[in-house]
C-alpha cells in the first residue's frame, strides 16, 4: 500500500466523496487563504507586547513563530482527531481585543492577558469534554444555522472589498465606493479577482490558488522591476526570521500572579463569549457550505472540532499568542473539494513548513490573499436558498444574522442578533410553544449581556 492509499484509508477520503489529490489542493488553498495571519497577527500583537531587551522587530518575529506553531497544533488536532477540513489560527478581532482593549486600553499586562486566554482554553476543553459546548450550539435556531454561512460570506466580501479599496470610509454614509483605480495595488488586485472568477466559472481546479499566486508574483515582479514604488514588501526585502521565542513562550505563567480578580474574570469572560460564538458560527457556516450538516442543521460529532479549537487556544496561550479559532477561510479549501482531515493535515504541515520560508510566505501581499475572501464570500451566498423567507420567524432571524455580521464586523454579533430575534418573533405569531426552553434561556442571556456591555452608550 502506497502513501496515497494509506492517507486515503486513514482519513476515509473515498467514503467522504473526495480523493487524495483534491484534498491536497484544498489544503494548499486554505493555507494560502489563511497565510496572511502570519504577518497580520504579529503586526497587531507586537503593538501591545513589549519585551525588555528586545526590539519591536524581534518581538514581531517571536509572535510570528508563535502564530505558526499554534496554528499548526490546532489544525493538526482538527485533522487527526476531528477528521474535518478546517484550518485554525489566532483569530482576527480577538487579537485586536487582546492588544487594544485589554492591554493598551485597560492597562492589563500582556502576560496577564495571555493567562486569561490560557484559562479560557482550559475551560473550553472541560466544557467540550462533557458535551456542554455542543449542547448549546445545537440549541441555535434552525434559521440561524441555515443563514450563518451567507452572513459569513457577506462578512468576507466586506473585508475583501475594503482591502482592495472597492469600498471606503465616508463621513456621511459610513461607506462608499472606493478609489479602486487610484492605486496600482488595487488595480492589480481587482484584475487578479477577475482572473480568479473567470477560472472558477470555467471550473478550473485550483482556481483560487492560481488567482492568488498569479497576482502575488505579478506584484513582486512589478515592484522589483521598478514599475511600482520601492519600499513595498517583497521576498527579497523581508528580514530573516528569528526563531528564539523563549521570552514569549510560557509568559502566561507570570501573568497568573498578582492579578485583579474582577478584571481578570471580566477579560476571561469576554474572550470566552466572543470565541464561543465566533467558532460556532464558523463551524456551522463552513459546514453548511460543505454540506456537512444533518437534516436538523447540526454538525455530527461537533465535539471533536470544538475540542481541536480548545486545544489550539490553550497551546497558543502557552506559546505566546491570542485566542486560536477555526477560520472562515476554510471555506476556500472546502470550495476546492476538501472534505476530510487530510485537507487540515496539509494546512498544518504547510504552516510548519512556512517556518523555513517565512520571508516568502509573509510576502504574499494582502491584495492578493484577500482575493480568496471575495470569491469565497460570493460562493457562500448560496446558503440563502435554504431559508424559508415566507416564515416571519425565519425571515427576521436569518435576515438579522446575515446583515449584522458585516455591519457590526463580527460573526458573534450576527449570531446573537438571530438567536435573540427568533423566540421573540415566534412568540409574537403565537408559536412560542415551538421554541425550546434552552433557546429562550440563551436568547435572554445574550440580551442581558449586550445591554450590559453597551450600557455606556445609553446611560
Coordinates of C-alpha atoms in Angstrom, one line a residue:
X1 CA 0.0 0.0 0.0
X2 CA 1.5 3.4 -1.1
X3 CA 1.4 6.7 0.8
X4 CA -1.6 7.8 -1.2
X5 CA -3.6 4.7 -0.3
X6 CA -2.5 4.9 3.4
X7 CA -3.7 8.5 3.6
X8 CA -7.0 7.7 1.8
X9 CA -7.7 4.9 4.3
X10 CA -6.6 6.9 7.4
X11 CA -9.0 9.8 6.6
X12 CA -11.8 7.8 4.9
X13 CA -11.3 10.0 1.8
X14 CA -13.4 8.0 -0.6
X15 CA -16.2 7.5 1.8
X16 CA -16.5 11.3 2.1
X17 CA -16.7 11.7 -1.7
X18 CA -13.2 13.0 -2.3
X19 CA -9.7 11.8 -3.4
X20 CA -6.2 12.5 -2.2
X21 CA -5.3 14.9 -5.0
X22 CA -8.4 17.0 -4.3
X23 CA -7.6 17.1 -0.5
X24 CA -4.0 18.2 -1.2
X25 CA -5.2 21.1 -3.4
X26 CA -7.9 22.0 -0.9
X27 CA -5.3 22.1 1.9
X28 CA -3.0 24.4 -0.1
X29 CA -5.9 26.6 -1.0
X30 CA -6.9 27.0 2.7
X31 CA -3.4 27.7 3.7
X32 CA -2.9 30.4 1.1
X33 CA -6.2 32.0 2.2
X34 CA -5.0 31.9 5.8
X35 CA -1.4 32.8 5.4
X36 CA -1.8 36.5 5.8
X37 CA -2.3 35.8 9.6
X38 CA 1.4 35.1 9.8
X39 CA 2.0 38.8 9.2
X40 CA -1.2 40.4 10.5
X41 CA -1.3 38.7 13.9
X42 CA 2.2 39.8 15.0
X43 CA 1.6 43.3 13.5
X44 CA -1.3 43.7 15.9
X45 CA 0.0 42.0 19.0
X46 CA 3.5 43.5 18.8
X47 CA 1.9 46.9 19.4
X48 CA 0.9 45.7 22.9
X49 CA 3.6 43.1 23.7
X50 CA 6.9 44.7 24.8
X51 CA 9.8 42.5 26.0
X52 CA 12.7 44.2 27.7
X53 CA 15.9 43.9 25.8
X54 CA 14.2 43.1 22.5
X55 CA 13.3 45.4 19.7
X56 CA 9.8 45.5 18.2
X57 CA 11.1 43.8 15.1
X58 CA 12.4 40.9 17.2
X59 CA 9.1 40.7 19.1
X60 CA 7.3 40.7 15.8
X61 CA 9.3 37.6 14.7
X62 CA 8.7 35.8 18.0
X63 CA 4.9 36.3 17.6
X64 CA 5.1 35.2 14.0
X65 CA 6.7 31.9 15.1
X66 CA 4.1 31.5 17.9
X67 CA 1.4 32.2 15.4
X68 CA 2.6 29.5 13.0
X69 CA 3.2 26.9 15.8
X70 CA -0.2 27.5 17.4
X71 CA -2.0 27.3 14.0
X72 CA -0.1 24.0 13.3
X73 CA -1.0 22.5 16.6
X74 CA -4.7 23.4 16.4
X75 CA -5.1 22.4 12.8
X76 CA -3.3 19.1 13.4
X77 CA -5.7 18.2 16.1
X78 CA -8.5 19.1 13.8
X79 CA -7.1 16.8 11.2
X80 CA -6.1 13.7 13.3
X81 CA -8.9 13.9 15.9
X82 CA -11.9 15.5 14.2
X83 CA -11.2 14.5 10.6
X84 CA -12.6 17.8 9.3
X85 CA -11.1 20.1 6.6
X86 CA -11.0 23.2 8.9
X87 CA -7.9 25.3 9.5
X88 CA -7.2 27.1 12.8
X89 CA -5.1 30.1 13.7
X90 CA -5.1 33.1 16.1
X91 CA -8.3 34.9 15.3
X92 CA -8.7 38.3 13.9
X93 CA -10.8 40.5 16.1
X94 CA -9.8 38.5 19.2
X95 CA -6.2 39.6 18.7
X96 CA -7.3 43.3 18.4
X97 CA -9.4 42.9 21.6
X98 CA -6.3 41.5 23.3
X99 CA -4.0 44.3 22.1
X100 CA -6.1 47.4 22.0
X101 CA -8.8 46.8 24.6
X102 CA -7.2 44.6 27.3
X103 CA -3.6 45.6 27.2
X104 CA -3.5 49.1 25.9
X105 CA -7.0 50.1 27.0
X106 CA -7.4 48.5 30.4
X107 CA -3.7 48.5 31.2
X108 CA -3.6 44.8 31.9
X109 CA -0.1 43.4 31.5
X110 CA 0.3 41.4 28.3
X111 CA 1.4 38.4 30.4
X112 CA -1.9 38.5 32.3
X113 CA -3.9 38.8 29.1
X114 CA -2.1 35.6 27.9
X115 CA -3.1 34.0 31.2
X116 CA -6.7 34.9 30.5
X117 CA -6.5 33.2 27.1
X118 CA -5.0 30.1 28.7
X119 CA -7.8 29.9 31.3
X120 CA -10.4 30.3 28.6
X121 CA -8.8 27.5 26.6
X122 CA -8.8 25.2 29.7
X123 CA -12.4 26.0 30.4
X124 CA -13.3 25.2 26.8
X125 CA -11.5 21.9 27.0
X126 CA -13.6 20.9 30.1
X127 CA -16.9 22.1 28.7
X128 CA -16.2 20.3 25.4
X129 CA -15.3 17.1 27.2
X130 CA -18.6 16.9 28.9
X131 CA -20.6 18.0 25.8
X132 CA -21.7 21.4 27.1
X133 CA -20.5 23.4 24.1
X134 CA -22.1 21.1 21.6
X135 CA -25.4 21.1 23.5
X136 CA -25.5 24.9 23.5
X137 CA -24.7 25.1 19.7
X138 CA -27.4 22.5 19.0
X139 CA -29.9 24.9 20.6
X140 CA -29.2 27.5 17.9
X141 CA -32.5 28.2 16.0
X142 CA -32.5 26.4 12.6
X143 CA -32.8 29.7 10.6
X144 CA -29.6 30.9 12.2
X145 CA -27.9 27.6 11.3
X146 CA -29.1 27.9 7.7
X147 CA -28.2 31.5 7.2
X148 CA -24.9 31.8 9.1
X149 CA -22.9 30.7 6.0
X150 CA -24.3 33.6 3.9
X151 CA -23.6 36.0 6.8
X152 CA -20.0 34.9 6.9
X153 CA -19.9 35.3 3.1
X154 CA -21.0 38.9 3.3
X155 CA -18.5 39.5 6.1
X156 CA -15.7 38.1 3.9
X157 CA -16.9 40.2 1.0
X158 CA -16.8 43.4 3.0
X159 CA -13.3 42.6 4.3
X160 CA -12.0 41.9 0.8
X161 CA -13.7 45.0 -0.6
X162 CA -12.0 47.1 2.0
X163 CA -8.6 45.7 1.3
X164 CA -8.9 46.3 -2.5
X165 CA -10.4 49.7 -1.9
X166 CA -13.6 48.8 -3.7
X167 CA -15.4 50.3 -0.7
X168 CA -14.0 53.1 1.6
X169 CA -14.9 55.0 4.7
X170 CA -17.3 58.0 4.3
X171 CA -18.2 60.6 6.9
X172 CA -21.8 60.9 5.7
X173 CA -22.8 57.5 4.6
X174 CA -20.1 55.5 6.6
X175 CA -19.1 53.5 3.4
X176 CA -19.0 54.5 -0.2
X177 CA -17.4 53.4 -3.5
X178 CA -13.7 53.4 -3.1
X179 CA -10.9 54.8 -5.2
X180 CA -10.0 51.4 -6.6
X181 CA -8.4 52.8 -9.7
X182 CA -6.4 55.3 -7.7
X183 CA -3.9 52.8 -6.5
X184 CA -1.8 50.4 -8.7
X185 CA -2.1 47.7 -6.0
X186 CA -5.9 48.0 -6.0
X187 CA -6.0 47.7 -9.8
X188 CA -3.8 44.7 -9.7
X189 CA -5.9 43.1 -7.0
X190 CA -9.1 43.7 -9.0
X191 CA -7.5 42.2 -12.1
X192 CA -6.5 39.2 -10.1
X193 CA -10.0 39.0 -8.8
X194 CA -11.4 39.0 -12.3
X195 CA -9.0 36.3 -13.3
X196 CA -10.0 34.1 -10.4
X197 CA -13.7 34.5 -11.1
X198 CA -13.1 33.6 -14.7
X199 CA -11.1 30.5 -13.8
X200 CA -13.7 29.4 -11.2
X201 CA -16.6 30.0 -13.7
X202 CA -14.8 27.7 -16.1
X203 CA -14.4 25.0 -13.4
X204 CA -10.6 25.2 -13.4
X205 CA -9.3 23.1 -10.5
X206 CA -7.3 25.3 -8.1
X207 CA -8.8 28.5 -9.4
X208 CA -8.3 30.4 -6.2
X209 CA -4.7 29.2 -5.8
X210 CA -3.9 30.3 -9.4
X211 CA -5.5 33.6 -8.9
X212 CA -3.7 34.4 -5.6
X213 CA -0.3 33.2 -6.8
X214 CA -0.6 34.9 -10.2
X215 CA -1.5 38.2 -8.6
X216 CA 1.3 38.0 -6.0
X217 CA 4.0 37.0 -8.5
X218 CA 2.9 39.9 -10.8
X219 CA 3.1 42.3 -7.9
X220 CA 6.6 41.1 -6.9
X221 CA 7.8 41.4 -10.5
X222 CA 6.4 44.9 -10.9
X223 CA 7.9 46.0 -7.7
X224 CA 11.4 44.6 -8.3
X225 CA 11.2 45.9 -11.9
X226 CA 10.7 49.4 -10.6
X227 CA 7.2 49.8 -12.0
X228 CA 5.7 50.1 -8.5
X229 CA 7.0 52.1 -5.7
X230 CA 10.1 50.9 -3.8
X231 CA 9.8 50.0 -0.2
X232 CA 7.0 47.6 -0.8
X233 CA 7.4 44.2 0.9
X234 CA 8.8 41.5 -1.4
X235 CA 10.6 38.2 -0.7
X236 CA 13.9 40.0 -1.1
X237 CA 13.2 42.8 1.3
X238 CA 11.8 40.9 4.3
X239 CA 14.1 40.4 7.3
X240 CA 15.5 37.0 8.2
X241 CA 13.3 35.1 10.7
X242 CA 14.5 34.7 14.3
X243 CA 13.4 31.5 16.0
X244 CA 14.1 32.2 19.7
X245 CA 10.7 32.6 21.4
X246 CA 11.7 31.7 24.9
X247 CA 11.0 35.2 26.2
X248 CA 7.4 34.9 24.9
X249 CA 6.6 31.2 25.4
X250 CA 5.4 30.4 28.9
X251 CA 5.0 34.1 29.8
X252 CA 1.4 33.3 30.7
X253 CA 2.6 31.7 34.0
X254 CA 3.9 35.1 35.2
X255 CA 0.6 36.5 34.2
X256 CA -1.2 34.3 36.7
X257 CA 0.4 36.1 39.7
X258 CA -0.7 39.4 41.1
X259 CA -3.9 39.7 39.1
X260 CA -7.0 41.7 39.9
X261 CA -9.7 39.0 40.2
X262 CA -12.6 41.1 38.9
X263 CA -10.8 42.5 35.9
X264 CA -9.3 39.0 35.2
X265 CA -12.7 37.3 35.3
X266 CA -14.2 40.0 33.0
X267 CA -11.4 39.6 30.5
X268 CA -11.7 35.8 30.6
X269 CA -15.5 36.0 30.1
X270 CA -15.2 38.3 27.1
X271 CA -12.6 36.1 25.4
X272 CA -14.9 33.2 26.2
X273 CA -18.0 34.7 24.8
X274 CA -16.6 36.0 21.5
X275 CA -14.6 32.9 20.9
X276 CA -17.6 30.6 21.7
X277 CA -19.9 32.2 19.1
X278 CA -17.2 33.0 16.5
X279 CA -16.2 29.3 16.5
X280 CA -19.8 28.2 16.5
X281 CA -20.7 30.5 13.6
X282 CA -17.6 29.5 11.6
X283 CA -18.1 25.7 12.1
X284 CA -21.8 25.8 11.1
X285 CA -21.2 28.2 8.3
X286 CA -18.4 26.3 6.6
X287 CA -20.1 23.0 7.3
X288 CA -23.3 24.3 5.6
X289 CA -21.2 25.3 2.6
X290 CA -19.6 21.8 2.5
X291 CA -22.9 20.0 3.0
X292 CA -21.7 18.5 6.3
X293 CA -24.8 19.4 8.3
X294 CA -27.5 16.8 9.0
X295 CA -31.2 17.3 8.4
X296 CA -31.6 19.3 11.6
X297 CA -28.8 21.7 10.7
X298 CA -26.3 20.2 13.1
X299 CA -22.7 19.1 12.5
X300 CA -22.3 15.4 13.5
X301 CA -19.7 14.8 16.2
X302 CA -19.3 18.6 16.7
X303 CA -17.5 18.0 20.0
X304 CA -14.4 16.9 18.0
X305 CA -13.7 20.1 16.1
X306 CA -14.7 22.1 19.2
X307 CA -12.0 20.2 21.1
X308 CA -9.4 21.0 18.4
X309 CA -10.3 24.7 18.8
X310 CA -10.0 24.5 22.6
X311 CA -6.6 22.7 22.4
X312 CA -5.4 25.2 19.9
X313 CA -6.3 28.1 22.1
X314 CA -4.6 26.6 25.1
X315 CA -1.5 25.8 23.2
X316 CA -1.5 29.3 21.6
X317 CA -1.6 31.0 25.0
X318 CA 1.3 28.8 26.2
X319 CA 3.3 29.8 23.1
X320 CA 2.5 33.5 23.4
X321 CA -0.4 34.4 21.2
X322 CA -4.0 35.3 21.5
X323 CA -7.1 33.0 21.1
X324 CA -6.9 30.4 18.3
X325 CA -10.1 29.8 16.5
X326 CA -11.5 28.0 13.4
X327 CA -11.0 30.1 10.3
X328 CA -13.7 31.2 7.9
X329 CA -11.1 31.0 5.2
X330 CA -11.5 27.2 5.5
X331 CA -14.4 27.7 3.0
X332 CA -11.8 28.3 0.3
X333 CA -10.5 24.7 0.7
X334 CA -14.0 23.3 1.0
X335 CA -14.9 25.0 -2.2
X336 CA -11.9 23.3 -3.9
X337 CA -13.4 19.9 -2.7
X338 CA -11.8 19.4 0.7
X339 CA -14.0 17.0 2.8
X340 CA -11.7 15.3 5.3
X341 CA -9.0 15.9 7.9
X342 CA -6.4 15.3 5.2
X343 CA -7.1 18.8 4.0
X344 CA -6.4 20.1 7.5
X345 CA -3.3 18.0 7.8
X346 CA -1.9 19.6 4.7
X347 CA -2.7 23.0 6.2
X348 CA -0.9 22.1 9.4
X349 CA 2.2 20.8 7.5
X350 CA 2.3 23.9 5.4
X351 CA 2.3 26.1 8.5
X352 CA 5.2 24.1 9.9
X353 CA 6.9 24.3 6.5
X354 CA 6.5 28.1 6.5
X355 CA 8.9 28.3 9.4
X356 CA 11.7 27.7 6.8
X357 CA 10.4 30.2 4.3
X358 CA 8.8 32.9 6.4
X359 CA 10.0 35.7 4.2
X360 CA 8.4 34.3 1.1
X361 CA 5.1 33.2 2.8
X362 CA 4.8 36.6 4.6
X363 CA 5.5 38.4 1.3
X364 CA 2.2 37.3 -0.2
X365 CA 0.6 40.7 -0.3
X366 CA -2.8 41.2 1.3
X367 CA -4.3 42.5 -2.0
X368 CA -3.5 39.0 -3.4
X369 CA -4.6 36.9 -0.5
X370 CA -7.8 38.8 0.1
X371 CA -9.0 37.8 -3.4
X372 CA -9.8 34.4 -1.9
X373 CA -12.1 36.1 0.6
X374 CA -14.2 37.8 -2.1
X375 CA -14.5 34.8 -4.3
X376 CA -15.5 32.5 -1.4
X377 CA -17.8 35.2 0.0
X378 CA -19.8 35.2 -3.2
X379 CA -20.0 31.4 -3.3
X380 CA -21.3 31.2 0.3
X381 CA -24.3 33.4 -0.5
X382 CA -25.9 30.3 -2.0
X383 CA -26.9 29.2 1.6
X384 CA -29.7 31.8 1.5
X385 CA -31.8 29.4 -0.7
X386 CA -32.3 27.2 2.3
X387 CA -34.1 29.9 4.3
X388 CA -37.9 29.9 4.4
X389 CA -38.4 33.6 3.8
X390 CA -42.2 33.2 4.0
X391 CA -42.0 32.3 7.7
X392 CA -41.7 35.5 9.8
X393 CA -39.5 34.0 12.5
X394 CA -37.2 32.6 9.8
X395 CA -37.1 35.8 7.8
X396 CA -36.3 38.1 10.8
X397 CA -33.9 35.7 12.5
X398 CA -32.0 34.8 9.3
X399 CA -32.1 38.4 8.0
X400 CA -30.5 39.8 11.1
X401 CA -27.9 37.0 11.2
X402 CA -26.8 37.7 7.7
X403 CA -26.8 41.5 7.9
X404 CA -25.5 42.2 11.4
X405 CA -22.3 40.2 10.8
X406 CA -20.8 42.5 8.1
X407 CA -22.4 45.7 9.5
X408 CA -21.1 45.0 13.1
X409 CA -17.9 43.4 11.7
X410 CA -18.5 40.5 14.0
X411 CA -19.7 36.9 13.5
X412 CA -20.6 36.7 17.1
X413 CA -22.8 39.8 17.0
X414 CA -24.7 38.4 13.9
X415 CA -25.3 35.1 15.6
X416 CA -26.5 36.8 18.8
X417 CA -29.0 39.0 16.8
X418 CA -30.5 36.0 15.1
X419 CA -30.7 34.0 18.3
X420 CA -32.4 36.8 20.2
X421 CA -34.9 37.6 17.4
X422 CA -36.1 34.0 16.9
X423 CA -38.1 33.4 20.1
X424 CA -39.4 36.9 20.1
X425 CA -41.0 36.6 16.6
X426 CA -42.1 33.0 17.4
X427 CA -43.9 34.2 20.5
X428 CA -45.4 37.2 18.5
X429 CA -47.0 34.9 15.9
X430 CA -48.4 32.6 18.5
X431 CA -45.9 29.8 18.1
X432 CA -44.0 30.3 21.3
X433 CA -44.5 26.6 22.3
X434 CA -42.3 25.6 19.3
X435 CA -39.3 27.3 21.0
X436 CA -37.2 25.1 23.3
X437 CA -36.7 26.3 26.9
X438 CA -33.0 26.4 26.2
X439 CA -33.4 28.7 23.2
X440 CA -35.4 31.1 25.4
X441 CA -32.6 31.0 28.0
X442 CA -29.8 31.6 25.5
X443 CA -31.6 34.5 24.0
X444 CA -32.3 36.0 27.4
X445 CA -28.6 35.7 28.5
X446 CA -27.4 37.2 25.2
X447 CA -29.8 40.1 25.5
X448 CA -28.6 40.8 29.1
X449 CA -25.0 40.6 28.0
X450 CA -25.5 43.1 25.2
X451 CA -27.5 45.5 27.4
X452 CA -24.7 45.5 30.0
X453 CA -21.8 45.6 27.5
X454 CA -23.3 48.7 25.7
X455 CA -24.7 50.4 28.8
X456 CA -22.2 53.2 28.5
X457 CA -23.9 54.1 25.2
X458 CA -27.3 54.5 26.6
X459 CA -26.8 55.9 30.1

